[in-house]
Amino acid sequence: MKRILVNGAGGFIGGHLVKRLKAEGLWVRGTDLKAHEYTRLPTDEFLQGDLRDQAFAQKAVQGIDEVYQLAADMGGAGYIFTGEHDADVMHNSATINLNTLHFGRLAGIKKFFYSSSACIYPAHNQEDPNNPICSEDSAYPANPDSEYGWEKLFSERLYFSYMRNYGLEVHVARFHNIFGPEGTWDGGKEKAPAALCRKVAMAKDGGEIEIWGDGLQTRSFLYVDECLEGVRRMMESKEPGPLNIGSEEMVTINQLAEMAMGIAGKKLSIKHIAGPLGVRGRNSDNRLIQKKLGWAPSRPLKEGMEKTYRWIEKQVQAKTAPARK
Ligand code: NAD
């Protein structure tokens, strides 16, 4: 049986990926700095450790056929756009990728998946909220709006270098705002859909929630199950990428907040406050994935938001419930 390594298994997408691979009947080893916070992982083996550490990275790849490298020092706008974490983000994530590829190759692994990001796209192509340009070929000349994006671009190139020089099979996808249950929803590393669901779930009907900026910045959001469908299809194809894996259903952040309110059945007013924002507009461009894989994400945003809201509402209730005597 194929033996799969999922780096970042204790994280949001990694946790869902482990469940999907196990459901497909594969043998799965997970690694992460931490155990998963929200779910019991069905891994065959879970190694807790730091992939920046060479000895641990070497141990992680022993006896493995295929690697899904998802571990990264990352978070939402409140983490990657303030500038305060730039050195850590670049150093930590680059070291994880360098170690994974180096020791993975030495251990004889031939096949790697790497999760890059829409954050690699040039800032100057994403100033018009109604017409952002995010086709795969628009990445160069490069001008990402964050050091997180620069590290992703470096690591994409690293994987492709190993493909060219060492004959490895690599698959690189650029994820666009993946969301769903069992992901970070508070504490500062959460992203817009989870943050808005939490704010709405915590607000009293008729109350108010805060949104960073004027709320007119646009984004698209992809439900985690469809993201993994794309990842698995890409891994079973001969396509190295990079390919966008995202939704083309672009909404403003105000519209996303209204959607969460509609799901919750609450009428709330929105207060716009200063905060870290990122680019003005971003949307996935799915023409290439459709052409290469004959498939692209298609489910409506509302469907994923409903599942995510219900899960976050439960977390909020559990956290705010008075302790039982
Ligand atoms: P996440 O933060 O939930 O998961 C990343 C995991 O990596 C965490 O559990 C973290 O503990 C682990 N990690 C960090 N440093 C480590 C280290 N030194 N050693 C071992 N483990 C370490 O993030 P996610 O949303 O699940 O994202 C997974 C991947 O997809 C990341 O590479 C991310 O950059 C990429 N991505 C995600 C999105 C998104 O919208 N979620 C968008 C674009 C790209």
mmCIF file of C-alpha atoms and ligand atoms in Angstrom:
data_model
loop_
_atom_site.group_PDB
_atom_site.id
_atom_site.type_symbol
_atom_site.label_atom_id
_atom_site.label_comp_id
_atom_site.label_asym_id
_atom_site.label_seq_id
_atom_site.Cartn_x
_atom_site.Cartn_y
_atom_site.Cartn_z
ATOM 1 C CA MET A 1 0.000 0.000 0.000
ATOM 2 C CA LYS A 2 1.197 3.534 -0.789
ATOM 3 C CA ARG A 3 2.592 5.369 2.223
ATOM 4 C CA ILE A 4 1.715 9.050 2.330
ATOM 5 C CA LEU A 5 3.230 11.855 4.392
ATOM 6 C CA VAL A 6 1.112 14.922 5.199
ATOM 7 C CA ASN A 7 3.196 17.771 6.639
ATOM 8 C CA GLY A 8 1.004 20.234 8.517
ATOM 9 C CA ALA A 9 -1.510 17.505 9.433
ATOM 10 C CA GLY A 10 -2.341 19.323 12.664
ATOM 11 C CA GLY A 11 -3.537 22.309 10.638
ATOM 12 C CA PHE A 12 -6.796 23.120 8.908
ATOM 13 C CA ILE A 13 -6.306 21.820 5.346
ATOM 14 C CA GLY A 14 -3.839 19.122 6.431
ATOM 15 C CA GLY A 15 -6.377 17.703 8.893
ATOM 16 C CA HIS A 16 -9.062 17.478 6.214
ATOM 17 C CA LEU A 17 -6.546 15.970 3.787
ATOM 18 C CA VAL A 18 -5.629 13.222 6.260
ATOM 19 C CA LYS A 19 -9.317 12.295 6.570
ATOM 20 C CA ARG A 20 -9.752 12.250 2.812
ATOM 21 C CA LEU A 21 -6.656 10.085 2.187
ATOM 22 C CA LYS A 22 -7.696 7.647 4.920
ATOM 23 C CA ALA A 23 -11.195 7.456 3.402
ATOM 24 C CA GLU A 24 -9.457 6.491 0.136
ATOM 25 C CA GLY A 25 -7.774 3.612 1.980
ATOM 26 C CA LEU A 26 -4.202 4.935 2.030
ATOM 27 C CA TRP A 27 -1.595 4.605 4.792
ATOM 28 C CA VAL A 28 -0.958 8.091 6.209
ATOM 29 C CA ARG A 29 1.720 9.586 8.436
ATOM 30 C CA GLY A 30 1.042 13.113 9.691
ATOM 31 C CA THR A 31 3.553 15.588 11.078
ATOM 32 C CA ASP A 32 3.038 18.899 12.814
ATOM 33 C CA LEU A 33 4.351 21.103 15.591
ATOM 34 C CA LYS A 34 1.101 20.467 17.416
ATOM 35 C CA ALA A 35 -1.747 17.990 17.652
ATOM 36 C CA HIS A 36 -4.927 18.995 15.786
ATOM 37 C CA GLU A 37 -6.966 21.336 17.966
ATOM 38 C CA TYR A 38 -10.445 20.440 16.742
ATOM 39 C CA THR A 39 -10.522 16.840 15.596
ATOM 40 C CA ARG A 40 -9.088 13.397 16.257
ATOM 41 C CA LEU A 41 -6.931 12.604 13.247
ATOM 42 C CA PRO A 42 -7.250 9.090 11.766
ATOM 43 C CA THR A 43 -3.520 8.973 10.880
ATOM 44 C CA ASP A 44 -1.713 5.631 10.970
ATOM 45 C CA GLU A 45 1.177 7.479 12.556
ATOM 46 C CA PHE A 46 1.483 11.014 13.866
ATOM 47 C CA LEU A 47 4.896 12.539 14.537
ATOM 48 C CA GLN A 48 4.853 15.709 16.561
ATOM 49 C CA GLY A 49 7.922 17.848 15.891
ATOM 50 C CA ASP A 50 9.482 20.793 14.135
ATOM 51 C CA LEU A 51 10.182 20.464 10.409
ATOM 52 C CA ARG A 52 12.779 23.245 10.684
ATOM 53 C CA ASP A 53 14.791 20.744 12.662
ATOM 54 C CA GLN A 54 16.845 18.646 10.209
ATOM 55 C CA ALA A 55 16.791 15.495 12.328
ATOM 56 C CA PHE A 56 12.997 15.628 12.588
ATOM 57 C CA ALA A 57 12.539 16.441 8.880
ATOM 58 C CA GLN A 58 14.741 13.442 8.041
ATOM 59 C CA LYS A 59 12.742 11.136 10.296
ATOM 60 C CA ALA A 60 9.452 12.367 8.803
ATOM 61 C CA VAL A 61 10.285 11.182 5.260
ATOM 62 C CA GLN A 62 11.566 7.664 6.043
ATOM 63 C CA GLY A 63 9.629 4.882 4.275
ATOM 64 C CA ILE A 64 7.346 7.321 2.425
ATOM 65 C CA ASP A 65 6.165 7.187 -1.223
ATOM 66 C CA GLU A 66 4.425 10.560 -1.623
ATOM 67 C CA VAL A 67 4.543 13.857 0.266
ATOM 68 C CA TYR A 68 1.897 16.539 0.685
ATOM 69 C CA GLN A 69 3.824 19.548 2.031
ATOM 70 C CA LEU A 70 1.301 21.872 3.692
ATOM 71 C CA ALA A 71 3.218 22.966 6.788
ATOM 72 C CA ALA A 72 3.833 26.719 6.868
ATOM 73 C CA ASP A 73 3.994 29.604 9.278
ATOM 74 C CA MET A 74 0.832 31.325 8.183
ATOM 75 C CA GLY A 75 -2.341 33.112 9.193
ATOM 76 C CA GLY A 76 -4.921 35.589 7.944
ATOM 77 C CA ALA A 77 -4.410 39.308 7.270
ATOM 78 C CA GLY A 78 -3.972 39.993 10.991
ATOM 79 C CA TYR A 79 -0.872 37.779 10.935
ATOM 80 C CA ILE A 80 0.780 38.165 7.520
ATOM 81 C CA PHE A 81 0.037 41.820 6.617
ATOM 82 C CA THR A 82 1.119 43.647 9.772
ATOM 83 C CA GLY A 83 4.855 43.202 9.042
ATOM 84 C CA GLU A 84 5.506 42.012 12.582
ATOM 85 C CA HIS A 85 5.988 38.362 11.615
ATOM 86 C CA ASP A 86 7.830 38.769 8.283
ATOM 87 C CA ALA A 87 11.175 37.327 9.376
ATOM 88 C CA ASP A 88 9.575 34.304 11.045
ATOM 89 C CA VAL A 89 7.190 33.652 8.159
ATOM 90 C CA MET A 90 10.011 33.684 5.592
ATOM 91 C CA HIS A 91 12.574 31.810 7.660
ATOM 92 C CA ASN A 92 10.247 29.163 9.047
ATOM 93 C CA SER A 93 8.378 28.280 5.870
ATOM 94 C CA ALA A 94 11.458 28.350 3.619
ATOM 95 C CA THR A 95 13.348 26.094 6.054
ATOM 96 C CA ILE A 96 10.461 23.605 6.146
ATOM 97 C CA ASN A 97 10.432 23.417 2.331
ATOM 98 C CA LEU A 98 14.227 23.173 2.032
ATOM 99 C CA ASN A 99 14.349 20.361 4.592
ATOM 100 C CA THR A 100 11.382 18.470 3.173
ATOM 101 C CA LEU A 101 12.750 18.425 -0.358
ATOM 102 C CA HIS A 102 16.358 17.743 0.583
ATOM 103 C CA PHE A 103 15.687 14.875 2.975
ATOM 104 C CA GLY A 104 12.740 13.623 0.927
ATOM 105 C CA ARG A 105 14.921 13.289 -2.168
ATOM 106 C CA LEU A 106 17.709 11.600 -0.202
ATOM 107 C CA ALA A 107 15.128 9.137 1.158
ATOM 108 C CA GLY A 108 14.168 8.258 -2.432
ATOM 109 C CA ILE A 109 10.752 9.953 -2.549
ATOM 110 C CA LYS A 110 9.746 10.754 -6.111
ATOM 111 C CA LYS A 111 6.441 12.611 -5.757
ATOM 112 C CA PHE A 112 5.615 15.879 -3.935
ATOM 113 C CA PHE A 113 2.610 18.164 -3.643
ATOM 114 C CA TYR A 114 3.246 21.744 -2.552
ATOM 115 C CA SER A 115 0.587 24.255 -1.486
ATOM 116 C CA SER A 116 1.479 27.694 -2.778
ATOM 117 C CA SER A 117 -0.874 30.645 -2.553
ATOM 118 C CA ALA A 118 -2.743 33.332 -4.477
ATOM 119 C CA CYS A 119 -0.606 35.711 -2.384
ATOM 120 C CA ILE A 120 2.179 35.286 -4.950
ATOM 121 C CA TYR A 121 0.275 37.356 -7.563
ATOM 122 C CA PRO A 122 1.541 40.914 -8.236
ATOM 123 C CA ALA A 123 -0.043 43.589 -6.053
ATOM 124 C CA HIS A 124 -0.343 45.976 -9.022
ATOM 125 C CA ASN A 125 -2.704 43.545 -10.798
ATOM 126 C CA GLN A 126 -5.102 43.522 -7.855
ATOM 127 C CA GLU A 127 -5.873 47.209 -7.338
ATOM 128 C CA ASP A 128 -9.243 47.205 -9.112
ATOM 129 C CA PRO A 129 -11.686 45.252 -6.916
ATOM 130 C CA ASN A 130 -13.842 44.410 -9.929
ATOM 131 C CA ASN A 131 -11.120 43.179 -12.280
ATOM 132 C CA PRO A 132 -8.251 41.501 -10.429
ATOM 133 C CA ILE A 133 -5.815 39.564 -12.636
ATOM 134 C CA CYS A 134 -4.808 36.176 -11.204
ATOM 135 C CA SER A 135 -4.100 33.987 -14.220
ATOM 136 C CA GLU A 136 -1.172 31.661 -13.575
ATOM 137 C CA ASP A 137 0.991 33.369 -16.218
ATOM 138 C CA SER A 138 0.574 36.805 -14.590
ATOM 139 C CA ALA A 139 2.882 35.917 -11.668
ATOM 140 C CA TYR A 140 5.952 37.518 -13.303
ATOM 141 C CA PRO A 141 7.412 40.121 -13.157
ATOM 142 C CA ALA A 142 6.824 39.319 -9.497
ATOM 143 C CA ASN A 143 5.496 41.795 -6.958
ATOM 144 C CA PRO A 144 3.632 39.963 -4.160
ATOM 145 C CA ASP A 145 2.114 42.246 -1.511
ATOM 146 C CA SER A 146 3.581 40.319 1.445
ATOM 147 C CA GLU A 147 6.724 38.464 2.485
ATOM 148 C CA TYR A 148 4.467 35.427 2.886
ATOM 149 C CA GLY A 149 3.843 35.641 -0.881
ATOM 150 C CA TRP A 150 7.559 36.037 -1.652
ATOM 151 C CA GLU A 151 8.404 32.918 0.347
ATOM 152 C CA LYS A 152 5.712 30.967 -1.522
ATOM 153 C CA LEU A 153 7.148 32.122 -4.832
ATOM 154 C CA PHE A 154 10.655 31.111 -3.780
ATOM 155 C CA SER A 155 9.409 27.697 -2.675
ATOM 156 C CA GLU A 156 7.448 27.142 -5.894
ATOM 157 C CA ARG A 157 10.723 27.692 -7.727
ATOM 158 C CA LEU A 158 12.517 25.377 -5.329
ATOM 159 C CA TYR A 159 10.091 22.513 -6.107
ATOM 160 C CA PHE A 160 10.379 23.111 -9.844
ATOM 161 C CA SER A 161 14.187 23.179 -9.554
ATOM 162 C CA TYR A 162 14.127 19.752 -7.901
ATOM 163 C CA MET A 163 11.815 18.557 -10.660
ATOM 164 C CA ARG A 164 14.236 19.710 -13.374
ATOM 165 C CA ASN A 165 17.531 18.752 -11.725
ATOM 166 C CA TYR A 166 16.568 15.584 -9.834
ATOM 167 C CA GLY A 167 13.687 14.277 -11.947
ATOM 168 C CA LEU A 168 11.118 14.453 -9.147
ATOM 169 C CA GLU A 169 7.403 14.568 -9.929
ATOM 170 C CA VAL A 170 6.076 17.765 -8.346
ATOM 171 C CA HIS A 171 2.619 19.305 -8.269
ATOM 172 C CA VAL A 172 2.247 22.920 -7.209
ATOM 173 C CA ALA A 173 -1.160 24.499 -6.549
ATOM 174 C CA ARG A 174 -1.918 28.099 -5.662
ATOM 175 C CA PHE A 175 -4.729 28.012 -3.111
ATOM 176 C CA HIS A 176 -7.146 30.955 -2.966
ATOM 177 C CA ASN A 177 -8.688 31.525 0.508
ATOM 178 C CA ILE A 178 -9.696 28.051 1.599
ATOM 179 C CA PHE A 179 -12.260 27.859 4.391
ATOM 180 C CA GLY A 180 -14.423 25.403 6.290
ATOM 181 C CA PRO A 181 -14.995 23.807 9.701
ATOM 182 C CA GLU A 182 -12.127 22.622 11.918
ATOM 183 C CA GLY A 183 -9.911 25.612 11.115
ATOM 184 C CA THR A 184 -8.590 28.505 13.195
ATOM 185 C CA TRP A 185 -11.526 30.754 14.109
ATOM 186 C CA ASP A 186 -10.064 33.024 16.811
ATOM 187 C CA GLY A 187 -6.754 34.106 18.307
ATOM 188 C CA GLY A 188 -5.434 36.307 15.452
ATOM 189 C CA LYS A 189 -4.465 33.724 12.783
ATOM 190 C CA GLU A 190 -8.020 33.217 11.496
ATOM 191 C CA LYS A 191 -9.102 34.361 8.033
ATOM 192 C CA ALA A 192 -12.076 36.444 6.901
ATOM 193 C CA PRO A 193 -14.829 33.755 6.633
ATOM 194 C CA ALA A 194 -14.038 32.284 10.066
ATOM 195 C CA ALA A 195 -13.584 35.732 11.660
ATOM 196 C CA LEU A 196 -16.909 36.961 10.276
ATOM 197 C CA CYS A 197 -18.746 33.798 11.321
ATOM 198 C CA ARG A 198 -17.324 34.217 14.839
ATOM 199 C CA LYS A 199 -18.283 37.910 15.035
ATOM 200 C CA VAL A 200 -21.817 37.167 13.839
ATOM 201 C CA ALA A 201 -22.173 34.163 16.153
ATOM 202 C CA MET A 202 -21.054 36.260 19.138
ATOM 203 C CA ALA A 203 -23.242 39.301 18.376
ATOM 204 C CA LYS A 204 -26.725 39.795 19.790
ATOM 205 C CA ASP A 205 -29.463 40.234 17.187
ATOM 206 C CA GLY A 206 -29.736 43.964 16.380
ATOM 207 C CA GLY A 207 -26.121 44.550 17.493
ATOM 208 C CA GLU A 208 -22.980 45.471 15.587
ATOM 209 C CA ILE A 209 -19.896 43.790 14.134
ATOM 210 C CA GLU A 210 -16.581 45.336 13.080
ATOM 211 C CA ILE A 211 -14.976 44.895 9.667
ATOM 212 C CA TRP A 212 -11.462 45.974 8.682
ATOM 213 C CA GLY A 213 -11.476 48.661 5.969
ATOM 214 C CA ASP A 214 -14.545 49.767 3.994
ATOM 215 C CA GLY A 215 -15.585 46.168 3.307
ATOM 216 C CA LEU A 216 -15.567 46.830 -0.444
ATOM 217 C CA GLN A 217 -12.391 44.808 -1.007
ATOM 218 C CA THR A 218 -13.230 41.688 -3.023
ATOM 219 C CA ARG A 219 -12.161 38.057 -2.601
ATOM 220 C CA SER A 220 -13.304 34.559 -3.482
ATOM 221 C CA PHE A 221 -13.435 31.715 -0.982
ATOM 222 C CA LEU A 222 -13.235 27.988 -1.623
ATOM 223 C CA TYR A 223 -14.717 25.331 0.620
ATOM 224 C CA VAL A 224 -12.081 22.878 1.821
ATOM 225 C CA ASP A 225 -13.697 19.739 0.312
ATOM 226 C CA GLU A 226 -13.503 21.198 -3.196
ATOM 227 C CA CYS A 227 -9.912 22.292 -2.581
ATOM 228 C CA LEU A 228 -8.977 18.698 -1.740
ATOM 229 C CA GLU A 229 -10.827 17.394 -4.782
ATOM 230 C CA GLY A 230 -8.542 19.645 -6.843
ATOM 231 C CA VAL A 231 -5.435 18.533 -4.957
ATOM 232 C CA ARG A 232 -6.198 14.836 -5.446
ATOM 233 C CA ARG A 233 -7.049 15.282 -9.133
ATOM 234 C CA MET A 234 -3.812 17.184 -9.635
ATOM 235 C CA MET A 235 -1.768 14.510 -7.831
ATOM 236 C CA GLU A 236 -3.280 11.799 -10.032
ATOM 237 C CA SER A 237 -2.507 13.817 -13.187
ATOM 238 C CA LYS A 238 0.807 14.532 -14.870
ATOM 239 C CA GLU A 239 0.287 18.279 -14.384
ATOM 240 C CA PRO A 240 3.099 19.974 -12.418
ATOM 241 C CA GLY A 241 1.333 23.346 -12.271
ATOM 242 C CA PRO A 242 1.331 25.887 -10.917
ATOM 243 C CA LEU A 243 -2.472 25.771 -11.038
ATOM 244 C CA ASN A 244 -4.946 27.968 -9.205
ATOM 245 C CA ILE A 245 -7.253 26.056 -6.868
ATOM 246 C CA GLY A 246 -9.909 28.564 -5.926
ATOM 247 C CA SER A 247 -13.431 29.763 -6.492
ATOM 248 C CA GLU A 248 -14.466 32.277 -9.164
ATOM 249 C CA GLU A 249 -17.445 33.492 -7.091
ATOM 250 C CA MET A 250 -16.083 36.899 -6.093
ATOM 251 C CA VAL A 251 -17.780 38.818 -3.262
ATOM 252 C CA THR A 252 -17.031 41.923 -1.216
ATOM 253 C CA ILE A 253 -16.234 41.432 2.453
ATOM 254 C CA ASN A 254 -19.474 43.310 3.229
ATOM 255 C CA GLN A 255 -21.393 40.741 1.152
ATOM 256 C CA LEU A 256 -19.638 37.903 2.966
ATOM 257 C CA ALA A 257 -20.693 39.447 6.299
ATOM 258 C CA GLU A 258 -24.297 39.815 5.043
ATOM 259 C CA MET A 259 -24.239 36.151 4.017
ATOM 260 C CA ALA A 260 -23.127 35.092 7.502
ATOM 261 C CA MET A 261 -25.886 37.238 9.034
ATOM 262 C CA GLY A 262 -28.468 35.691 6.701
ATOM 263 C CA ILE A 263 -27.370 32.175 7.714
ATOM 264 C CA ALA A 264 -27.490 33.137 11.400
ATOM 265 C CA GLY A 265 -30.881 34.849 11.001
ATOM 266 C CA LYS A 266 -29.493 38.014 12.650
ATOM 267 C CA LYS A 267 -29.750 41.637 11.563
ATOM 268 C CA LEU A 268 -26.535 43.419 12.541
ATOM 269 C CA SER A 269 -24.995 46.744 11.586
ATOM 270 C CA ILE A 270 -21.443 46.909 10.290
ATOM 271 C CA LYS A 271 -18.843 49.262 11.749
ATOM 272 C CA HIS A 272 -15.833 49.828 9.503
ATOM 273 C CA ILE A 273 -12.559 50.182 11.368
ATOM 274 C CA ALA A 274 -8.884 50.480 10.411
ATOM 275 C CA GLY A 275 -7.056 47.149 10.033
ATOM 276 C CA PRO A 276 -4.607 45.195 7.857
ATOM 277 C CA LEU A 277 -6.192 44.602 4.451
ATOM 278 C CA GLY A 278 -4.041 43.121 1.688
ATOM 279 C CA VAL A 279 -4.864 43.756 -1.963
ATOM 280 C CA ARG A 280 -8.037 45.550 -3.086
ATOM 281 C CA GLY A 281 -9.399 42.686 -5.160
ATOM 282 C CA ARG A 282 -8.592 39.026 -5.758
ATOM 283 C CA ASN A 283 -10.389 36.227 -7.556
ATOM 284 C CA SER A 284 -9.377 32.831 -8.840
ATOM 285 C CA ASP A 285 -8.953 32.379 -12.589
ATOM 286 C CA ASN A 286 -9.953 28.792 -13.339
ATOM 287 C CA ARG A 287 -9.377 28.631 -17.078
ATOM 288 C CA LEU A 288 -6.090 26.755 -16.789
ATOM 289 C CA ILE A 289 -7.203 24.164 -14.222
ATOM 290 C CA GLN A 290 -10.315 23.522 -16.312
ATOM 291 C CA LYS A 291 -8.142 23.000 -19.394
ATOM 292 C CA LYS A 292 -5.484 20.870 -17.687
ATOM 293 C CA LEU A 293 -7.622 18.722 -15.381
ATOM 294 C CA GLY A 294 -11.025 18.981 -17.114
ATOM 295 C CA TRP A 295 -12.399 20.087 -13.760
ATOM 296 C CA ALA A 296 -12.743 23.265 -11.686
ATOM 297 C CA PRO A 297 -14.481 24.098 -8.402
ATOM 298 C CA SER A 298 -18.156 24.910 -8.917
ATOM 299 C CA ARG A 299 -20.084 24.739 -5.616
ATOM 300 C CA PRO A 300 -21.730 27.958 -4.351
ATOM 301 C CA LEU A 301 -20.045 29.920 -1.545
ATOM 302 C CA LYS A 302 -23.251 29.917 0.511
ATOM 303 C CA GLU A 303 -23.203 26.135 0.839
ATOM 304 C CA GLY A 304 -19.738 26.138 2.467
ATOM 305 C CA MET A 305 -20.532 29.194 4.587
ATOM 306 C CA GLU A 306 -23.565 27.427 6.067
ATOM 307 C CA LYS A 307 -21.467 24.460 7.214
ATOM 308 C CA THR A 308 -18.707 26.727 8.499
ATOM 309 C CA TYR A 309 -21.081 29.031 10.375
ATOM 310 C CA ARG A 310 -22.798 26.107 12.133
ATOM 311 C CA TRP A 311 -19.441 24.699 13.261
ATOM 312 C CA ILE A 312 -18.119 28.068 14.511
ATOM 313 C CA GLU A 313 -21.425 28.801 16.269
ATOM 314 C CA LYS A 314 -20.927 25.561 18.223
ATOM 315 C CA GLN A 315 -17.331 26.529 19.139
ATOM 316 C CA VAL A 316 -18.484 29.946 20.333
ATOM 317 C CA GLN A 317 -21.277 28.397 22.404
ATOM 318 C CA ALA A 318 -18.896 25.863 23.968
ATOM 319 C CA LYS A 319 -16.394 28.591 24.825
ATOM 320 C CA THR A 320 -18.916 31.043 26.274
ATOM 321 C CA ALA A 321 -21.106 28.490 28.097
ATOM 322 C CA PRO A 322 -20.912 28.882 31.883
ATOM 323 C CA ALA A 323 -18.763 26.149 33.448
ATOM 324 C CA ARG A 324 -20.827 23.337 35.035
ATOM 325 C CA LYS A 325 -20.600 23.074 38.797
HETATM 326 P P1 NAD B 1 -2.651 25.989 9.099
HETATM 327 O O1 NAD B 1 -1.883 27.088 9.755
HETATM 328 O O2 NAD B 1 -3.939 25.569 9.707
HETATM 329 O O3 NAD B 1 -1.736 24.701 8.916
HETATM 330 C C1 NAD B 1 -0.341 24.775 8.793
HETATM 331 C C2 NAD B 1 0.244 23.814 9.819
HETATM 332 O O4 NAD B 1 1.671 23.825 9.690
HETATM 333 C C3 NAD B 1 -0.069 24.208 11.276
HETATM 334 O O5 NAD B 1 -0.785 23.184 11.925
HETATM 335 C C4 NAD B 1 1.288 24.439 11.895
HETATM 336 O O6 NAD B 1 1.384 24.018 13.249
HETATM 337 C C5 NAD B 1 2.185 23.602 10.988
HETATM 338 N N1 NAD B 1 3.566 24.084 11.095
HETATM 339 C C6 NAD B 1 4.013 25.358 11.066
HETATM 340 N N2 NAD B 1 5.338 25.391 11.270
HETATM 341 C C7 NAD B 1 5.743 24.099 11.420
HETATM 342 C C8 NAD B 1 6.988 23.499 11.680
HETATM 343 N N3 NAD B 1 8.102 24.244 11.808
HETATM 344 N N4 NAD B 1 7.052 22.154 11.795
HETATM 345 C C9 NAD B 1 5.927 21.391 11.681
HETATM 346 N N5 NAD B 1 4.709 21.913 11.446
HETATM 347 C C10 NAD B 1 4.616 23.258 11.312
HETATM 348 O O7 NAD B 1 -2.870 26.481 7.589
HETATM 349 P P2 NAD B 1 -3.811 25.887 6.446
HETATM 350 O O8 NAD B 1 -4.861 26.890 6.185
HETATM 351 O O9 NAD B 1 -4.194 24.487 6.729
HETATM 352 O O10 NAD B 1 -2.807 25.933 5.209
HETATM 353 C C11 NAD B 1 -2.099 24.794 4.753
HETATM 354 C C12 NAD B 1 -1.184 25.201 3.622
HETATM 355 O O11 NAD B 1 -1.918 25.807 2.553
HETATM 356 C C13 NAD B 1 -0.118 26.243 4.012
HETATM 357 O O12 NAD B 1 1.076 25.954 3.347
HETATM 358 C C14 NAD B 1 -0.680 27.535 3.520
HETATM 359 O O13 NAD B 1 0.327 28.494 3.282
HETATM 360 C C15 NAD B 1 -1.378 27.092 2.252
HETATM 361 N N6 NAD B 1 -2.452 28.007 1.857
HETATM 362 C C16 NAD B 1 -3.579 28.073 2.617
HETATM 363 C C17 NAD B 1 -4.581 28.952 2.243
HETATM 364 C C18 NAD B 1 -5.851 29.061 3.039
HETATM 365 O O14 NAD B 1 -6.705 29.856 2.637
HETATM 366 N N7 NAD B 1 -6.036 28.335 4.116
HETATM 367 C C19 NAD B 1 -4.431 29.765 1.102
HETATM 368 C C20 NAD B 1 -3.249 29.669 0.387
HETATM 369 C C21 NAD B 1 -2.271 28.766 0.748
#
